[in-house]
Short mmCIF file of C-alpha atoms and ligand atoms in Angstrom, two decimals:
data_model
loop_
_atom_site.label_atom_id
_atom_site.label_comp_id
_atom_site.label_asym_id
_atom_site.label_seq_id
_atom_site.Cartn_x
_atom_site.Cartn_y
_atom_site.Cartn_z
CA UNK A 1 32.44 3.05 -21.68
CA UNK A 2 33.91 -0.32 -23.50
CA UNK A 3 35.98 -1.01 -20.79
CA UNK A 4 33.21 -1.00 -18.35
CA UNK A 5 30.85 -3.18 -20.44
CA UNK A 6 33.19 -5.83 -20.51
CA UNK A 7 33.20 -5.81 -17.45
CA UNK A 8 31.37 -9.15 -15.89
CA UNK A 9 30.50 -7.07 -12.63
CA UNK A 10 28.27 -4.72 -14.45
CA UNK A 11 24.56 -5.39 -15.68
CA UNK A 12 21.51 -3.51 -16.12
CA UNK A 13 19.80 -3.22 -12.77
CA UNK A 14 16.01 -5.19 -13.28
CA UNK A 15 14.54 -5.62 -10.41
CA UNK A 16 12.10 -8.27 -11.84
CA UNK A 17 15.32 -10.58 -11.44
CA UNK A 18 16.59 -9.68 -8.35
CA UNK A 19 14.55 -11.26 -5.53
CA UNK A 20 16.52 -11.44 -2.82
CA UNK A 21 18.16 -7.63 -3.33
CA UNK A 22 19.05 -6.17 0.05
CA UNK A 23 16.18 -3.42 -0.48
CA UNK A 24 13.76 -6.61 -0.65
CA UNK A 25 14.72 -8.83 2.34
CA UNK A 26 14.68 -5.66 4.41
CA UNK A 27 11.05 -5.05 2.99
CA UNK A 28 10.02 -8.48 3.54
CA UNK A 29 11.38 -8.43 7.30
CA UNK A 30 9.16 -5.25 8.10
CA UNK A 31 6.11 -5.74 5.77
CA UNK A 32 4.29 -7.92 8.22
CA UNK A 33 5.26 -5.00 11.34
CA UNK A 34 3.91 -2.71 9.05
CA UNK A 35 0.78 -3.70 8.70
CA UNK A 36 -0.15 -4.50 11.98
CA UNK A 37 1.49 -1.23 12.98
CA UNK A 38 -0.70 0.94 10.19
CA UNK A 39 2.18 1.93 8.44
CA UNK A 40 0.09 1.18 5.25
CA UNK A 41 -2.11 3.93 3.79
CA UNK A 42 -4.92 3.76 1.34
CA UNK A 43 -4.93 6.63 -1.19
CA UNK A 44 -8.39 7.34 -3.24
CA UNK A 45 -8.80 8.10 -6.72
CA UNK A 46 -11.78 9.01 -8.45
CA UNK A 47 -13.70 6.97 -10.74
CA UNK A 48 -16.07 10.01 -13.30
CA UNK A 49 -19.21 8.25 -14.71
CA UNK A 50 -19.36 9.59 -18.78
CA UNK A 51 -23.23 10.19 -18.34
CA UNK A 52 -22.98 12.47 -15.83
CA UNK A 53 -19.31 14.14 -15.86
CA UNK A 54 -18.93 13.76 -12.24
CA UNK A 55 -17.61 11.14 -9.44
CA UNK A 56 -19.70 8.13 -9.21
CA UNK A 57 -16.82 6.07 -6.80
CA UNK A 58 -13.24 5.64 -5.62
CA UNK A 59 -10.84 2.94 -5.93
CA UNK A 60 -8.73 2.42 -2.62
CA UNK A 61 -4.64 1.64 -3.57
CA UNK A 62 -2.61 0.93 -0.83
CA UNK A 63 0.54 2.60 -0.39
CA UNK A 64 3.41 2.14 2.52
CA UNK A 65 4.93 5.09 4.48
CA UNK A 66 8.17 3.37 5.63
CA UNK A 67 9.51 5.36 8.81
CA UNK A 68 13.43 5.73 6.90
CA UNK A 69 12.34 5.20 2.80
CA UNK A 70 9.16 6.97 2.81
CA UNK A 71 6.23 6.14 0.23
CA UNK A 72 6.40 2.96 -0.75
CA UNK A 73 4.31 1.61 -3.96
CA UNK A 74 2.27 -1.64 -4.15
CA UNK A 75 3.74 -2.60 -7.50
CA UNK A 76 6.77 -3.50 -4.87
CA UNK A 77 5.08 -5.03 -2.14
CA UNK A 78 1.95 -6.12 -3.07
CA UNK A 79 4.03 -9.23 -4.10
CA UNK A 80 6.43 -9.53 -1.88
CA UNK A 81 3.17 -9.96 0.20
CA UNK A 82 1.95 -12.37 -2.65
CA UNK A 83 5.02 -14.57 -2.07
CA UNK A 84 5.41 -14.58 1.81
CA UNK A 85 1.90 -15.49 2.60
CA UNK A 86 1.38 -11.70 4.09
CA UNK A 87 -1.05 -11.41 1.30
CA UNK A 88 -3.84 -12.03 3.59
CA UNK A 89 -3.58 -10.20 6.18
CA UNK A 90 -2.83 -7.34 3.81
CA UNK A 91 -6.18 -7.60 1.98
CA UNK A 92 -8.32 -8.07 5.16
CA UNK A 93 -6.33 -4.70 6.52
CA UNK A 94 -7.30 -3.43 3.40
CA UNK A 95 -11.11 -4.81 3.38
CA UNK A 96 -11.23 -3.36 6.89
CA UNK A 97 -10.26 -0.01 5.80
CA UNK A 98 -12.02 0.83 2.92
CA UNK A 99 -15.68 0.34 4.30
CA UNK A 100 -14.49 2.31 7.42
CA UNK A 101 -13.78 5.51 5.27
CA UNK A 102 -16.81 4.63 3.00
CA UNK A 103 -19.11 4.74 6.25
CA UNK A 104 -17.14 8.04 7.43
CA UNK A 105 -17.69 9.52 3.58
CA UNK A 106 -21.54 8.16 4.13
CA UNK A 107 -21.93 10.16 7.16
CA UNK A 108 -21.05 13.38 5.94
CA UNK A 109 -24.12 12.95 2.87
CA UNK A 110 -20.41 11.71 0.20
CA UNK A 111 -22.21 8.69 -1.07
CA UNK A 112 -19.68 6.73 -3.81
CA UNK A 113 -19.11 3.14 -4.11
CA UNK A 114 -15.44 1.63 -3.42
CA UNK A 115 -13.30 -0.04 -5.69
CA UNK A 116 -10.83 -3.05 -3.61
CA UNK A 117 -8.26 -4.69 -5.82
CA UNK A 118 -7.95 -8.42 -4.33
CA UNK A 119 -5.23 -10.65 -4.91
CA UNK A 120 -5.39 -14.24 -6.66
CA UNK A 121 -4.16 -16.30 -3.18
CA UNK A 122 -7.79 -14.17 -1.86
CA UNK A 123 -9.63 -16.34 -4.19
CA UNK A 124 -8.34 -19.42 -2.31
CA UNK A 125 -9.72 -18.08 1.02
CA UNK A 126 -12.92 -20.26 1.28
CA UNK A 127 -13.33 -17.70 4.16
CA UNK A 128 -13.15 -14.14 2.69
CA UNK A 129 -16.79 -14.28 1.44
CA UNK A 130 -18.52 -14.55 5.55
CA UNK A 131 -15.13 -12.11 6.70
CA UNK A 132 -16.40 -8.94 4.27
CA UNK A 133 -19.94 -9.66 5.11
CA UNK A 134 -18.99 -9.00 8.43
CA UNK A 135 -17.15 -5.93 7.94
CA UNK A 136 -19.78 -4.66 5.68
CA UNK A 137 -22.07 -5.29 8.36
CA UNK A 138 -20.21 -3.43 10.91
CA UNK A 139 -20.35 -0.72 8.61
CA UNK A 140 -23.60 -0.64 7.68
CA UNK A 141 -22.29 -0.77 3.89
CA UNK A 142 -24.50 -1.82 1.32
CA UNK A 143 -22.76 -4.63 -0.77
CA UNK A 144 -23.43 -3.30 -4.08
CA UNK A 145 -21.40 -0.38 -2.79
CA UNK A 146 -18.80 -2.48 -2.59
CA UNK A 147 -16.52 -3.59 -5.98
CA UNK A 148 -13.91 -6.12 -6.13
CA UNK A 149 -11.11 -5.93 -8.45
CA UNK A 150 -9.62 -9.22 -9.79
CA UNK A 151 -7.20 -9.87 -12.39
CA UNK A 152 -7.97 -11.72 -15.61
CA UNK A 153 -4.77 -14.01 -14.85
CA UNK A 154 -5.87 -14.43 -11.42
CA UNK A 155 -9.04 -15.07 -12.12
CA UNK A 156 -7.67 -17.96 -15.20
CA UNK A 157 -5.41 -19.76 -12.41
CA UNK A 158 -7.72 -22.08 -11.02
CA UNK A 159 -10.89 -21.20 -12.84
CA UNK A 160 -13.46 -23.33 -10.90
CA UNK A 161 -12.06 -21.97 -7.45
CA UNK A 162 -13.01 -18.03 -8.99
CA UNK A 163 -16.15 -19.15 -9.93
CA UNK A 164 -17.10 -20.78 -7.16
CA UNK A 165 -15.67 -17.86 -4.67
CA UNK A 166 -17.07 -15.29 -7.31
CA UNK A 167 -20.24 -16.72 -7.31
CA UNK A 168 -20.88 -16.23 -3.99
CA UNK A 169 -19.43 -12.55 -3.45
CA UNK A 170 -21.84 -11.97 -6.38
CA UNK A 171 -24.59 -14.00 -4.43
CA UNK A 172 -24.06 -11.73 -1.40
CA UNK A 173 -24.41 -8.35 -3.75
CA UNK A 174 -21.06 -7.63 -4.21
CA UNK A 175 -19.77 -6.09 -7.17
CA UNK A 176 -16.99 -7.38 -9.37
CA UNK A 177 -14.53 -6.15 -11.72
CA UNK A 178 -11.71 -7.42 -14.07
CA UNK A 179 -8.88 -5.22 -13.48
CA UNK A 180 -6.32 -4.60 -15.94
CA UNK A 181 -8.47 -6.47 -19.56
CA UNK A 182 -6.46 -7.42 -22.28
CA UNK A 183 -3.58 -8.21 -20.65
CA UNK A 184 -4.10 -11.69 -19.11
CA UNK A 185 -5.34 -14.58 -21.79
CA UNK A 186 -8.95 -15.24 -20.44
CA UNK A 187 -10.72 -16.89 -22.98
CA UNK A 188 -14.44 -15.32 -24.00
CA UNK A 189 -16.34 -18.71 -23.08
CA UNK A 190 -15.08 -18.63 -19.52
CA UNK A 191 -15.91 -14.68 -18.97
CA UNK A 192 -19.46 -15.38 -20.24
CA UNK A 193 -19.72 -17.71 -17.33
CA UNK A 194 -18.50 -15.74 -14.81
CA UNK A 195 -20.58 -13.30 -12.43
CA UNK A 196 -18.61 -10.31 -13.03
CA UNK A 197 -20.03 -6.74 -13.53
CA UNK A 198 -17.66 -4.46 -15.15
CA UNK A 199 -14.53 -4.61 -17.09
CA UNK A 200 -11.69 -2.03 -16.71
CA UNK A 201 -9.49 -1.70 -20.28
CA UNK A 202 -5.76 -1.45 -19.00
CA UNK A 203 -4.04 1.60 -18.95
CA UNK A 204 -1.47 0.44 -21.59
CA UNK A 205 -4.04 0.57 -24.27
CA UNK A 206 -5.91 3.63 -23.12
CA UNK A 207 -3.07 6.58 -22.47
CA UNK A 208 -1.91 6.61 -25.99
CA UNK A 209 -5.63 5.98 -27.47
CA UNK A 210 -5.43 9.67 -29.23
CA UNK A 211 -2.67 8.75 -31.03
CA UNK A 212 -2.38 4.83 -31.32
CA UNK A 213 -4.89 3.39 -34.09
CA UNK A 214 -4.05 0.27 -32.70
CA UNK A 215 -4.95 1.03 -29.17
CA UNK A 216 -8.19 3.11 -30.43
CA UNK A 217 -8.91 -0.61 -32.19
CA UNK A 218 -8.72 -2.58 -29.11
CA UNK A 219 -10.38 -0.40 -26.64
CA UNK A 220 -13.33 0.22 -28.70
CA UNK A 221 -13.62 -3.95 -29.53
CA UNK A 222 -13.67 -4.06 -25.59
CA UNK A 223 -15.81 -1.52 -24.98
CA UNK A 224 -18.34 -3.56 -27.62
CA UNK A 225 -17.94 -6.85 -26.04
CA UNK A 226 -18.05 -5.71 -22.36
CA UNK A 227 -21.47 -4.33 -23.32
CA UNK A 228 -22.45 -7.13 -25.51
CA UNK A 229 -21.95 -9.06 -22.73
CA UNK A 230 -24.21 -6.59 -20.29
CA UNK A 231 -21.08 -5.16 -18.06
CA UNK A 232 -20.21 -1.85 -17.57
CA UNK A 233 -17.02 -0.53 -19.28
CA UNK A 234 -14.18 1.42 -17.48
CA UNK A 235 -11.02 2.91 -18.67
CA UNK A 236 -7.96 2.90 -16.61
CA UNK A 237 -5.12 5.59 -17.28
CA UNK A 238 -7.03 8.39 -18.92
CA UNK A 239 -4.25 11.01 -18.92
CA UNK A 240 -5.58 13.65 -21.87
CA UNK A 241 -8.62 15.33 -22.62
CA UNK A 242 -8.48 14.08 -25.77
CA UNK A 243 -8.62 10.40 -24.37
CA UNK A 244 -11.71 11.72 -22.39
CA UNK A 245 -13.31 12.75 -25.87
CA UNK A 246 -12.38 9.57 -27.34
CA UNK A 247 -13.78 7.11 -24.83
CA UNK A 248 -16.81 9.36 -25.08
CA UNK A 249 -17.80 8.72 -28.32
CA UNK A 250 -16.93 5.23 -28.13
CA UNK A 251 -19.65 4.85 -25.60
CA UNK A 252 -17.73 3.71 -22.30
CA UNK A 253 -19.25 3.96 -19.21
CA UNK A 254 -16.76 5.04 -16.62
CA UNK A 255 -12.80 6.63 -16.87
CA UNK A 256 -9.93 7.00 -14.12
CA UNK A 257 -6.67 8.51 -15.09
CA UNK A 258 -4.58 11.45 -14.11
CA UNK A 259 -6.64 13.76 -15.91
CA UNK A 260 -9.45 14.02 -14.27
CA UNK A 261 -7.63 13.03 -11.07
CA UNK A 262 -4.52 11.00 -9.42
CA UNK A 263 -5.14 8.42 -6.46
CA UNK A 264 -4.95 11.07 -3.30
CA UNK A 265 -5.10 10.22 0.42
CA UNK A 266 -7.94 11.18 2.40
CA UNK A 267 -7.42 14.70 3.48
CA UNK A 268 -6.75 15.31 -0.16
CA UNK A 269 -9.27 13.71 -2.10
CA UNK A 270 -11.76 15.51 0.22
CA UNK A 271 -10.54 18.78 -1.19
CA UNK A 272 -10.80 17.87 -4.67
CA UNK A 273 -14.27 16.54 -3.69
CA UNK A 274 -15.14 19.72 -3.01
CA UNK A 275 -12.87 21.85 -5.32
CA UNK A 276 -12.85 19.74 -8.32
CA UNK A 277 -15.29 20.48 -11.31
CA UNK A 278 -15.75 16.62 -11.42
CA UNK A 279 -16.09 16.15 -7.48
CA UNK A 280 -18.79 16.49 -5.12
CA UNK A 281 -20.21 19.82 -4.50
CA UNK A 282 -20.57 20.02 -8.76
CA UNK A 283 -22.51 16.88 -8.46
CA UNK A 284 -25.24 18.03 -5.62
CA UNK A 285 -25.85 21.32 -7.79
CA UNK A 286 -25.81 19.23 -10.78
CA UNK A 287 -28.62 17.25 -9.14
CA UNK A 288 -30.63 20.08 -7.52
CA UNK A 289 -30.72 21.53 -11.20
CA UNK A 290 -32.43 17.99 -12.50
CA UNK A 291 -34.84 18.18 -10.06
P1 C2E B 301 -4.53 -1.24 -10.68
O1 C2E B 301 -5.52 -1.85 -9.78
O2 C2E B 301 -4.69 -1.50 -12.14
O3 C2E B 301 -4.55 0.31 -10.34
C1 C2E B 301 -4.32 1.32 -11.27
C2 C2E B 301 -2.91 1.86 -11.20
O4 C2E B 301 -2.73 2.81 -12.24
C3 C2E B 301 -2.60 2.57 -9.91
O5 C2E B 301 -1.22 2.39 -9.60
C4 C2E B 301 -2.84 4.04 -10.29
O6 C2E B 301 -2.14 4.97 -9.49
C5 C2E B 301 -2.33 4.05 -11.70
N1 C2E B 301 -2.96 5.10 -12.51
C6 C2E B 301 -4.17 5.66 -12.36
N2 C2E B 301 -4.42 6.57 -13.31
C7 C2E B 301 -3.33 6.60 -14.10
C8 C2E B 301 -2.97 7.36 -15.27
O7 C2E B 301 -3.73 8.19 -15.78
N3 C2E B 301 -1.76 7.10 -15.82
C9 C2E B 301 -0.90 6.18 -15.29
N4 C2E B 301 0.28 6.00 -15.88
N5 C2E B 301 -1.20 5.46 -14.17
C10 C2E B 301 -2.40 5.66 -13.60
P2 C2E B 301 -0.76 2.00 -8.13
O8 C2E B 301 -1.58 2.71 -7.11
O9 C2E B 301 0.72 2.15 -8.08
O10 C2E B 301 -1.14 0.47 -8.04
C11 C2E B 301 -0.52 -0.47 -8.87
C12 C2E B 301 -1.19 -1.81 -8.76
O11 C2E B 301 -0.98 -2.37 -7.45
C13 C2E B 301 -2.70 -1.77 -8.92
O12 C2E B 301 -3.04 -1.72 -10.29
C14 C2E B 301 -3.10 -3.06 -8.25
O13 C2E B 301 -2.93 -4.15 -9.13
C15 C2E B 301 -2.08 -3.18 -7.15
N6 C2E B 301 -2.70 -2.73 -5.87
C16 C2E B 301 -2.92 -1.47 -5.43
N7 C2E B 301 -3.52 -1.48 -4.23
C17 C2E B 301 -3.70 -2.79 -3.90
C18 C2E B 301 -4.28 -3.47 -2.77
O14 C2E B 301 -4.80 -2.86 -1.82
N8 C2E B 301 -4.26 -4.85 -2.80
C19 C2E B 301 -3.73 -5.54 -3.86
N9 C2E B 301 -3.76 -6.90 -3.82
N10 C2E B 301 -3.18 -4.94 -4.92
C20 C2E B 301 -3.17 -3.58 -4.95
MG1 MG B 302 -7.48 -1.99 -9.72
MG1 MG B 303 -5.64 -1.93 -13.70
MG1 MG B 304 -2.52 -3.80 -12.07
#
């Protein structure tokens, strides 16, 4: 009503400008119990390989299951953790974790490769490079099978310090991506110069592609350049067949998105391995057929 707009008490709740709302200081006061308690959780969701149709990897997101507020998304915490210098230890808990459940999945004959998104303060740990070399040992995980996700903006905040930290994940086999493409402001020179592998368009321009001529625009230009350039292409946020068909034609390499299937936690994703027409068990048939 008028009366309550002129109010001064009452504003649009945005909680990009409230940092210090009682929700977040509570947060903040447990986030570092949490995860040395394993309160955090990674959830899996598939990554389908156009060529084939089926599940060529997962990427691990971390979610929080708070004892009294329940799941808890990263887009909250993830930097609360950037600010607090909990970022750390919530990456190596996460770099622990993921090459444990790819070496259970390896076990049982599921062979995909894993997807870790890694913060920009990870790029300034002269460190992490020898630490996942040793979990990947313990694991007996083959590098390659291992892909880390780094923001374009991350990536542009202290360019020489990602290269030089980049270089030598890459050196060791590792895989890298650029999560979340045409949103940052990374200029074309400096990606040419960096070791990265694969691009992944963000989801913004890619769930209304069907519909958006703009969005169609952009994701085929970076579809072009990312192969121009020799990296693989994947889509983020695939949510309609008919973004499926698109991305098809236009040639890119890999999708994710809620159509084919949502981030799931492990006794879940398991299933759809197995149930899914774009999981597993369609994959070893689809291979036995080949040969
Ligand atoms: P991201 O790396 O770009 O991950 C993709 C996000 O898009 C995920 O959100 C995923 O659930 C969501 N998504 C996937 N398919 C679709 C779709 O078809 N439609 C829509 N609307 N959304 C889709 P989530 O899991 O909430 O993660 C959000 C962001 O949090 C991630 O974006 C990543 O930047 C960050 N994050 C997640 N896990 C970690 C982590 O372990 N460490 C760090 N540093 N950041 C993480
Ligand atoms: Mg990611
Ligand atoms: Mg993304
Ligand atoms: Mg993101």
């Amino acid at each position: 009503s008028v009366a309550k707009k002129s109010d001064p008490g009452y504003t649009f709740y945005d909680p990009k400008f409230d940092h210090y709302s009682p929700r977040r200081l509570m947060l903040l006061g447990e986030l570092r119990r949490a995860i040395n308690n394993n309160d955090l959780c990674l959830y899996y969701q598939p990554k389908i390989s156009f060529e084939t149709g089926y599940i060529i990897g997962c990427e691990a997101l971390v979610r929080w299951h708070h004892p009294k507020i329940g799941r808890i998304f990263p887009d909250e915490f993830v930097p609360l953790a950037e600010r607090s210098g909990l970022i750390k230890p919530l990456s190596m808990w996460v770099l622990k974790e993921a090459p444990r459940q790819w070496e259970e999945w390896h076990k049982q004959g599921i062979d995909l490769s894993i997807s870790v998104n890694l913060s920009v303060r990870d790029l300034f740990d002269s460190q992490i490079p020898e630490k996942i070399a040793k979990i990947l040992d313990q694991h007996h995980m083959p590098p390659e099978m291992l892909i880390l996700e780094i923001t374009e903006s991350a990536m542009m905040e202290d360019p020489q310090q990602a290269r030089s930290i980049l270089a030598r994940l890459n050196d060791m086999g590792i895989k890298l991506a650029i999560d979340d493409f045409g949103t940052g402001y990374s200029s074309l020179a400096y990606l040419k110069n960096l070791p990265v592998d694969e691009i992944k368009i963000d989801k913004s321009f890619v769930m209304e592609l069907d519909t958006d001529e703009d969005d169609a625009t952009i994701v085929k230009s970076t579809i072009d350049l990312g192969h121009t350039l020799g990296l693989s292409v994947t889509a983020e946020g695939v949510e309609k067949s008919e973004g499926w068909d698109i991305l098809m034609q236009l040639g890119c390499d890999y999708a994710q998105g809620y159509f084919m299937g949502r981030p799931l936690p492990v006794a879940e994703i398991n299933q759809w391995f197995e149930e899914s027409n774009w999981g597993m068990r369609a994959h070893a048939e689809g291979l036995k057929d080949i040969g």
